[in-house]
Amino acid sequence: MAAERSSEARVCADRNAVAIDQIVERYRHVRGVTEALCAPLATEDYVVQSMPDVSPTKWHLAHTTWFFETFVLLPSAPTYRSFHPQFGYLFNSYYNAVGSRHCRARRGLLTRPTVDEVFDYRRHVDRALIKLLEAGALGGDELLATITLGVHHEQQHQELILTDIKHVFSCNPLRPSYTESVGQADSPGAPLAWVAFPERLGWLGHDGAGFAYDNETPRHRVFGEAFALASRPVTNGEFLRFIDAGGYSRADLWLSDGWNAVQGQQWCAPLYWERREGRWWAMTLSGMRELDMHEPVCHVSFYEADAYARWAGTRLPTEAEWETAATTVDVAGHFADSGRLHPAPAVASPTSKLTQVFGDVWEWTKSAYAAYPGYHQPAGAFGEYNGKFMCNQLVLRGGSCVTPPDHIRATYRNFFPPDARWQFSGIRLARDM
Amino acid sequence: MAAERSSEARVCADRNAVAIDQIVERYRHVRGVTEALCAPLATEDYVVQSMPDVSPTKWHLAHTTWFFETFVLLPSAPTYRSFHPQFGYLFNSYYNAVGSRHCRARRGLLTRPTVDEVFDYRRHVDRALIKLLEAGALGGDELLATITLGVHHEQQHQELILTDIKHVFSCNPLRPSYTESVGQADSPGAPLAWVAFPERLGWLGHDGAGFAYDNETPRHRVFGEAFALASRPVTNGEFLRFIDAGGYSRADLWLSDGWNAVQGQQWCAPLYWERREGRWWAMTLSGMRELDMHEPVCHVSFYEADAYARWAGTRLPTEAEWETAATTVDVAGHFADSGRLHPAPAVASPTSKLTQVFGDVWEWTKSAYAAYPGYHQPAGAFGEYNGKFMCNQLVLRGGSCVTPPDHIRATYRNFFPPDARWQFSGIRLARDM
Amino acid sequence: MAAERSSEARVCADRNAVAIDQIVERYRHVRGVTEALCAPLATEDYVVQSMPDVSPTKWHLAHTTWFFETFVLLPSAPTYRSFHPQFGYLFNSYYNAVGSRHCRARRGLLTRPTVDEVFDYRRHVDRALIKLLEAGALGGDELLATITLGVHHEQQHQELILTDIKHVFSCNPLRPSYTESVGQADSPGAPLAWVAFPERLGWLGHDGAGFAYDNETPRHRVFGEAFALASRPVTNGEFLRFIDAGGYSRADLWLSDGWNAVQGQQWCAPLYWERREGRWWAMTLSGMRELDMHEPVCHVSFYEADAYARWAGTRLPTEAEWETAATTVDVAGHFADSGRLHPAPAVASPTSKLTQVFGDVWEWTKSAYAAYPGYHQPAGAFGEYNGKFMCNQLVLRGGSCVTPPDHIRATYRNFFPPDARWQFSGIRLARDM
Amino acid sequence: MAAERSSEARVCADRNAVAIDQIVERYRHVRGVTEALCAPLATEDYVVQSMPDVSPTKWHLAHTTWFFETFVLLPSAPTYRSFHPQFGYLFNSYYNAVGSRHCRARRGLLTRPTVDEVFDYRRHVDRALIKLLEAGALGGDELLATITLGVHHEQQHQELILTDIKHVFSCNPLRPSYTESVGQADSPGAPLAWVAFPERLGWLGHDGAGFAYDNETPRHRVFGEAFALASRPVTNGEFLRFIDAGGYSRADLWLSDGWNAVQGQQWCAPLYWERREGRWWAMTLSGMRELDMHEPVCHVSFYEADAYARWAGTRLPTEAEWETAATTVDVAGHFADSGRLHPAPAVASPTSKLTQVFGDVWEWTKSAYAAYPGYHQPAGAFGEYNGKFMCNQLVLRGGSCVTPPDHIRATYRNFFPPDARWQFSGIRLARDM
C-alpha cells in the first residue's frame, strides 16, 4: 500500500521560469528510461503481482501514463480524447478524490490491456502531452508544476519496477535473472568508523531551491544533542554475526511488534537470503549469488534494523540527525544508472568520513513518518499523496542502487511500514556522544 | 483443489488390442485440440490465476505434458531426456507419490517458463512419445493404458482451460471475450415435463467396455424406489422466479452450510450474473450478454441447486437415479466442439422425453461423492487421483457445453465441493412418485 | 455448529396413549439428571466457551429450558409469563424460524444471567410445565410429542455438557478434574475378531415403535453385499502402532481434505493425547492419565478413522452395514449413568461376537449424512433441526460413555463434520467378504 | 496487547528515604482499592475475556499479585513458598525474560483457579510481603523501588479492570450495570476557547522528584514553535456534528490506515454509541444512557481524533505541546475515586483557561510513542516493560475518569495503537499560531 505514495505530492515548484524545451527534453528522457528498464522482460513478466505491495510492470507503465492523462491532458488539453474510457478506473492508484478504482490486490488479475496496448497508451499520451507543451498553451506555473511532479512520480515507479520484478522473480523456483550484469564485489570493504556531530538548534526540511515533495516542507528548526554516525552501512558479514549470535531467537533484542513478526513470519535472515549446504546465498536481479560479506546488508525490515542496532549496543539515527549529516556530503553514489542494481561494498578512505550516504541502500531511521510542524496538506487529489500516510510508517533516507540518480536529495523522505522488506533497505548506525 | 482430479485415475483399459496407429492418431488429435483452444488467447492471458481453484492456461498446457513425461517417457523411454530438471516440481498437480511440488495457490506467480517455452516443452514430449509409440517398444497393456489415461486427462484439462479463462476474464473490469461466436439463443425453449422410472434393483457403474475412470467401478447393484426426472434442466427464467420470490433471503430454503455461504459470500444470483439498470446480464465466453430466459441456468453451486429444488417442492436426483435415466438416451448434446461454449435452450419435443441429459450443463446430484462398494484404490501415484477426494464433495453428471464430445458417458462421475460455482453446473430436478 | 442439532427433530411420536403422570415423571427425572451433572462444577466453570463448537454449561442449562418455554409454554399455556424478555434471543440455538439470536461464537461472553439466575429460570419453567401437564390441559398428541422431543433434546445436551466441559478443562494448563471416579481399566482387553453378515435387500431406519428423530425415517429398503464387522472398536494400543508406523506423516493414507487437516492443524495424535517424557498421557474427565492401551481409541476425527482403516487394510462400515449388525445385539453398554465417563476396554468373550456396539465410543461410519429416500422435512421450526445439516457431515452410530442410557437405539443417527474431534468418537472396522 | 505495559517500568525511585510504615500503608491501601473495585461483580463477571486486548478481572487480580511474588518475594524472602507452582506461567503478562507464559488471547478460557482461590492468592502474598517489609529485611533501595513500581503497576490495572469490565458488559445484549452511580450531567458545558503558548526551547520529561516510569526520562530539551491549545476536550455534541456532516464517509478526512479501519470495521460512531429510534445512546458503567451532548466524547481511536481535528481545521497537539501546557495547571480533575466513572461536562470559567487537562478522558496526541533522546532501556525483565512497545503506538496524556487520582502527572505517557477504542480516550485540539 505504501509503495508509490511518496512520489505523489504537491510539488514545491521551482518558481524560476523553466524553458519549455527543457521540460520536453526532461519528459522524453524520463519516459524513455522507464521503457528501457523493461527491455529485459518477457511479455509474461509484465503481468504478475506476487504480493499486494507489488504491482505488475504493466500496471506501473500504465499508471504513470494515467497520471499525465488525468492531471494534465484531461483538464488542460481541450481536444484530448481519452485513450480508453475505463483506464481511469484501472490505473488510479489510491486517489479517492479522483473516483473509484480497481482494487490494489487484484492488479495481477488483469491480462488485458495487453503489454502492447499499454505501450500504445504511453505513445498516445506522450504525443498529446508533447504537443500540448510545444503549443505553448500551458496556462501557467501550476501545470508545469504538475508535469514536473509527474516526472518525479515516474522516476519513483522506475525504482518500483526494479524492486517489484525482483520480488516476482524471487517467487519463481527457477529464480530468473533480470540482468546479467550484477557483478561480483570489486572492493574488500572498509572498516567502520564514527563521525561526530555537535549539539545544535538546526534546520530540517527543504529550503525551496529545486523540486521537493510537500512532505519535505516546511523547513523548520529542531534541537538535537551531539551524536555520531557510522561511516558506512552495516555489511552482510556484520549482520551474519548477529544471526550467528542467535539474534533472531532472542526476544530481548526486539520491539514487541518486531518479535511478533519474527515469530509469525518465521524470519531467520533478511529477505532473499537462502542457506544452501552450509553457505548463504541471496537472490539478486541476476538470480541467486553467494553472499558477499562486504556488501551492505539489504532487504531488512525496520524491526531487523532496530534489533541489530540494539544488539550492537547502538541505535538507529533520527531523521534529523541523518539529514544534518547528509548535508555535509555530496549527493553521489551507486544509483540505478550504474546498471549494477545491487549494493556495493564500501571503499576504504584514508580519513574517516561518511560514505555511501546516498545510493546503495535506503537507510532506516528511528523516526516515525509524521508531518513537519506547520505542514499543510494540499487541497484536492495531490493532498492525498503524502499526508494520508503519516501513521504507522518509518522514515528511510538516502536512496538506493535502484533509485534514479537525479531523484534523490538530502531532504528526501521515503517511508514504509516497519515490517516491509522488499525494498532495498539497509542499516546505518548512530550513537549518543 | 478439485479441478483436475477426476481425470487422473487408473484406467480400466480396454483389453482388446488397440492398433498403435490409432493410438498415435488419437494422441495427436487430442493434443492438437488443446492447442487450438489457445488460439484466441494473448500471451498475457496464459499467466494469470484468478483464484486458487483456477490454473493459468500455461500451467494446463505444461501439466498435461508433464503427465506423459512423468508416467510414460521417464519410466519407459530409456534415451529420453527431461526437457527441464525443475518442471517435474513446477507442473505436478497433487501427486504426493511423485514428490514435492509447487504450491497450487502460487501457480499464477510464475512468469517463466514463458508461453513459447511451454509450447517447446509440448513439442519435445510429443516427438518423444510418438517416436516411442512408433518404435513399437511399448512393453504391454499397462503403458498403453497410461497413455489412454493421459489422453482423457488432457481432455479434462481442455474443459478446465475454458472454465478457467472464463473466470479470469470475468475478474477484469473490461470483461474481455474469448470468442465472438457465442450466439443468441436459437430456440424458444420447451415446457418442463416429468419422465417416470419404476422401482428397481438395478446396476450402477461401468461395465468394462471402453475407457472409464476407477471411480466408476466396480459395477454393483443398487435398490431404488420409483422416481421421476425432469425432461430438461431448470432455465434462467425459472431460476429468476426463485430470486424474485426472495430465494436468497429465506433461510428455510437452504442447507445450514449453504445459508452460511449465502451470507458469508453475499450471494444473490448465480456466478457471473450482473444486474444493470434493471435487467440481468451474464458473463459468457463472448463477454457480457443479456440473460436468455430459456437457457439452462448455469454456474450455480450445489447449495443453490438444492435450495431451488426445495423451493420448487422437488429435490435433486441421486446419482443412481440419474444414471438409470441416462442409460435410456444417447450420449449426444451440445459439447465443446460446437464452438458455442454456452448452454443452449431446450428444444421442444412432441413427446415428453429426456433432453439435454448430456452436454449444456453439468447436473448436480444429491449424492455425496464416495467409493462404490468394493472399490479399491489403485497402488502408486494413480491411486491418488480419485480416491483421495471422496469426502466433502457432491457428484455431478452429464458433461457440459465445454466438455469434449468423446469424453463423457452415462457412468462418468464428476465431483466438486458444494460451494463451487465456476464450473458450468446446472440443475435437473427429480421427485418421488 | 453441529453439536446440538440432531436432537431437535420432529418426534415420530408414539401413538399409543401415554399417561400424563409418566410424562411428568420422565420430565422430572431428565431435568434432574441434567442438574446433577452440574454438581461438580464451580460457578466459573459454567461460563466459558473454549471454541465455537463448545457451549458454556450455563448456556446448555438455559437453552434446554428455553426449548420448553418456546415450544410448549408460550404457545399452550395462556397465563404463562416469560421469565425474561431477552432470553428468547440469548438462548435460541439456530432456529431461524423462531427469530434472530445471539451469535453462537459469542456465547462465552455472557457473564449474565448468572448461574443462579439460570437455575431460577429452570425452576420457573419446570413449575409452569408441570402445572400445565397436571392440569390436563394439553390439547392433544402434538404437544405431548413436543414435550417428548424436548426431553430427548435435553438428554442430548447432557452429553454435550460432559463433552464440552472436558474440552474447557483441557484448555487449562492446570488440567482440572470433573470427577475423581474415572477408574483405571478393569480388563486386559480382547482380541479382534470378524463377524460376518450376508448379502441382503434389507430395511434401514426406524419402524415407528417408540421415539425416533425425523432423520431416522422413513424406513426403507437398501441392498448390500456381504460384509464383516470387527468384534470391538480399535484400541489405543492399535492406534499407537499406526502412529509409530508414521501414520500421521504418510500422505497416501489420507483423504485429501484429511491430509490438509493433518498439516494445517498439525495433528500427530488423537485430541487430548500428550507425550510426556516418552510416555503417552491423555486428558480425561478426571484430568491427565497415562494411556491405557486396551481402551478404545477416542477423540479421533473421521479423517483419522478413515486413515487408520486404510492403513489396516480395511475400511469403515456404511451406516446400513452398521445398523444391520446392531439390530442383532441388545442396546446395552457403558453409558453416562455408569459415572465412569470414559471408554472401557473390551471384555473377551468365548465366542466371537459383537461387543461394545452401544456405548463407550461413537463409531464413525463412511456414510455421508443425508436424507433417507422419501424423507420430508417437517414444516416450521422443527423442520430446521435435522434436515438442514445434511451436507458435509458423516454419520456416527452407537452412542458413547457420556450418552444417557435410554437415549440411544440401533437406528439413531449422530452426525459431525469430518474434522470434529472433541466428541467421544472412535473407530470400528469393516471389510468386504 | 498494549493494555498493561506502560505500568511496568523500571522505577526512577525517589532517592529520599521512605519510611517503611508509609510503604506498608500505601501497599495496603492500593491493594484494598483493587478489591473494593470488584465488590459490584458477580463471580461470573471475573472470568470473561471479550477480546484479546481485554483481560478477565480474575486475571488482573492474580497478575498484580504475581508481580509482587515474582519480583519481590521469590528473590528476596528466603522462606517464601510459591502459592502455586503454575501461577508463574498463568499470570505472567509478557515478560519474556521471566519465562514462558499462557497465551494472552486465551486468558478467558481459564475457569480455574476460581475467584476464591485468586483472593486466597492475594492474601497469601499480602501477608508475606507485609511480613517482609515489617521485618525490615529489605536490602536496599532497589527492593523498595520494585515495591513502589508494583504499587503503580497495580493502580494501572485498577484502571484496566474498569475499562475491561465495561467492554465485557457491552458485549452482553442485557447491557448490565457495574454501578448505579453514573449520574446525569450536572453542568451545561462550556464554550471552547484557545489558550496560547509561545515559541520555546523547553524541557520535556520527568525531573526526578517522585516516581516516574522509565519512558518519562531522560528530561531533555525540545524546540517548539508557538501554538494554541483548546480550553477543554471536544464534546459529544461537537463530535455528532462531525458525524452528521458525513465525517465517517469522507475519505479525505482520514489517514489512509484510518480509512481502512473505518471501512474494515464499519465504524460510524465512537465505540459504545448506539442509535435507537433516532436518538443516540451510549454504554456506560451504569448501562445504556442517552448521550449527553456536553460530556467529552470518549472511546474514540486516534484515527477518529485525527479525522475530527482535520475536519475542524485544526490538529492534535504534540506531546511536547501538551506537556508544556499541562505544567501550567494543577493535577486535579475527575478521577476514579469520584465513583462517577464517566467523563463530566466542562464547567464554564470566567477566564479562558485550560480545564479538564487531567482526568475525564485520555487525550490523544499526534506524537508516535518513541524513546526520548538518551533513553536507555533497563536491563532484565523491567527493561521489557516500556521500551519494547515503542513502535506503532501513539501517546495519550492526562488520565481519565477511571484513572486512580494519585497515579497521574504532567509527564505521564500512556500509549495505544491508533485503532484502540476501548480505553477512555478523547480529543483535545491544538492549532498553530
PDB file of N, CA and C in Angstrom, chain C residues 106 109, chain D residues 48-56 108 164-171:
ATOM      1  N   ARG C 106     -20.217 -16.308  20.345  1.00  0.00           N
ATOM      2  CA  ARG C 106     -20.103 -15.321  21.413  1.00  0.00           C
ATOM      3  C   ARG C 106     -20.860 -15.738  22.675  1.00  0.00           C
ATOM      4  N   LEU C 109     -19.221 -14.949  26.048  1.00  0.00           N
ATOM      5  CA  LEU C 109     -19.019 -13.577  26.513  1.00  0.00           C
ATOM      6  C   LEU C 109     -20.062 -13.151  27.533  1.00  0.00           C
TER       7      LEU C 109
ATOM      8  N   VAL D  48     -14.540 -13.630  32.087  1.00  0.00           N
ATOM      9  CA  VAL D  48     -14.652 -13.490  30.638  1.00  0.00           C
ATOM     10  C   VAL D  48     -13.634 -12.515  30.056  1.00  0.00           C
ATOM     11  N   GLN D  49     -13.130 -12.881  28.876  1.00  0.00           N
ATOM     12  CA  GLN D  49     -12.253 -12.016  28.079  1.00  0.00           C
ATOM     13  C   GLN D  49     -12.986 -11.730  26.769  1.00  0.00           C
ATOM     14  N   SER D  50     -13.459 -10.514  26.614  1.00  0.00           N
ATOM     15  CA  SER D  50     -14.356 -10.233  25.485  1.00  0.00           C
ATOM     16  C   SER D  50     -13.628  -9.940  24.187  1.00  0.00           C
ATOM     17  N   MET D  51     -12.329  -9.670  24.273  1.00  0.00           N
ATOM     18  CA  MET D  51     -11.495  -9.567  23.063  1.00  0.00           C
ATOM     19  C   MET D  51     -10.056  -9.703  23.543  1.00  0.00           C
ATOM     20  N   PRO D  52      -9.101  -9.908  22.627  1.00  0.00           N
ATOM     21  CA  PRO D  52      -7.728 -10.149  23.092  1.00  0.00           C
ATOM     22  C   PRO D  52      -7.149  -9.028  23.951  1.00  0.00           C
ATOM     23  N   ASP D  53      -7.528  -7.778  23.698  1.00  0.00           N
ATOM     24  CA  ASP D  53      -6.994  -6.666  24.499  1.00  0.00           C
ATOM     25  C   ASP D  53      -7.512  -6.655  25.935  1.00  0.00           C
ATOM     26  N   VAL D  54      -8.632  -7.293  26.126  1.00  0.00           N
ATOM     27  CA  VAL D  54      -9.268  -7.302  27.452  1.00  0.00           C
ATOM     28  C   VAL D  54      -8.762  -8.494  28.255  1.00  0.00           C
ATOM     29  N   SER D  55      -8.591  -8.316  29.552  1.00  0.00           N
ATOM     30  CA  SER D  55      -8.290  -9.455  30.429  1.00  0.00           C
ATOM     31  C   SER D  55      -9.436  -9.653  31.408  1.00  0.00           C
ATOM     32  N   PRO D  56      -9.659 -10.908  31.833  1.00  0.00           N
ATOM     33  CA  PRO D  56     -10.660 -11.141  32.874  1.00  0.00           C
ATOM     34  C   PRO D  56     -10.241 -10.455  34.183  1.00  0.00           C
ATOM     35  N   GLY D 108      -9.240 -15.956  28.815  1.00  0.00           N
ATOM     36  CA  GLY D 108     -10.646 -16.138  29.145  1.00  0.00           C
ATOM     37  C   GLY D 108     -11.086 -17.590  29.144  1.00  0.00           C
ATOM     38  N   ASP D 164     -11.989  -2.778  31.166  1.00  0.00           N
ATOM     39  CA  ASP D 164     -12.280  -4.092  30.592  1.00  0.00           C
ATOM     40  C   ASP D 164     -13.685  -4.576  30.946  1.00  0.00           C
ATOM     41  N   ILE D 165     -14.110  -4.329  32.160  1.00  0.00           N
ATOM     42  CA  ILE D 165     -15.441  -4.824  32.529  1.00  0.00           C
ATOM     43  C   ILE D 165     -16.505  -4.050  31.744  1.00  0.00           C
ATOM     44  N   LYS D 166     -16.227  -2.801  31.431  1.00  0.00           N
ATOM     45  CA  LYS D 166     -17.162  -2.052  30.585  1.00  0.00           C
ATOM     46  C   LYS D 166     -17.286  -2.735  29.223  1.00  0.00           C
ATOM     47  N   HIS D 167     -16.159  -3.170  28.679  1.00  0.00           N
ATOM     48  CA  HIS D 167     -16.213  -3.849  27.381  1.00  0.00           C
ATOM     49  C   HIS D 167     -16.946  -5.176  27.493  1.00  0.00           C
ATOM     50  N   VAL D 168     -16.654  -5.927  28.541  1.00  0.00           N
ATOM     51  CA  VAL D 168     -17.333  -7.219  28.734  1.00  0.00           C
ATOM     52  C   VAL D 168     -18.847  -7.005  28.800  1.00  0.00           C
ATOM     53  N   PHE D 169     -19.271  -6.060  29.590  1.00  0.00           N
ATOM     54  CA  PHE D 169     -20.715  -5.812  29.740  1.00  0.00           C
ATOM     55  C   PHE D 169     -21.330  -5.304  28.434  1.00  0.00           C
ATOM     56  N   SER D 170     -20.548  -4.573  27.667  1.00  0.00           N
ATOM     57  CA  SER D 170     -21.087  -4.033  26.407  1.00  0.00           C
ATOM     58  C   SER D 170     -21.362  -5.143  25.394  1.00  0.00           C
ATOM     59  N   CYS D 171     -20.694  -6.299  25.569  1.00  0.00           N
ATOM     60  CA  CYS D 171     -20.897  -7.422  24.643  1.00  0.00           C
ATOM     61  C   CYS D 171     -22.130  -8.245  24.994  1.00  0.00           C
TER      62      CYS D 171
END
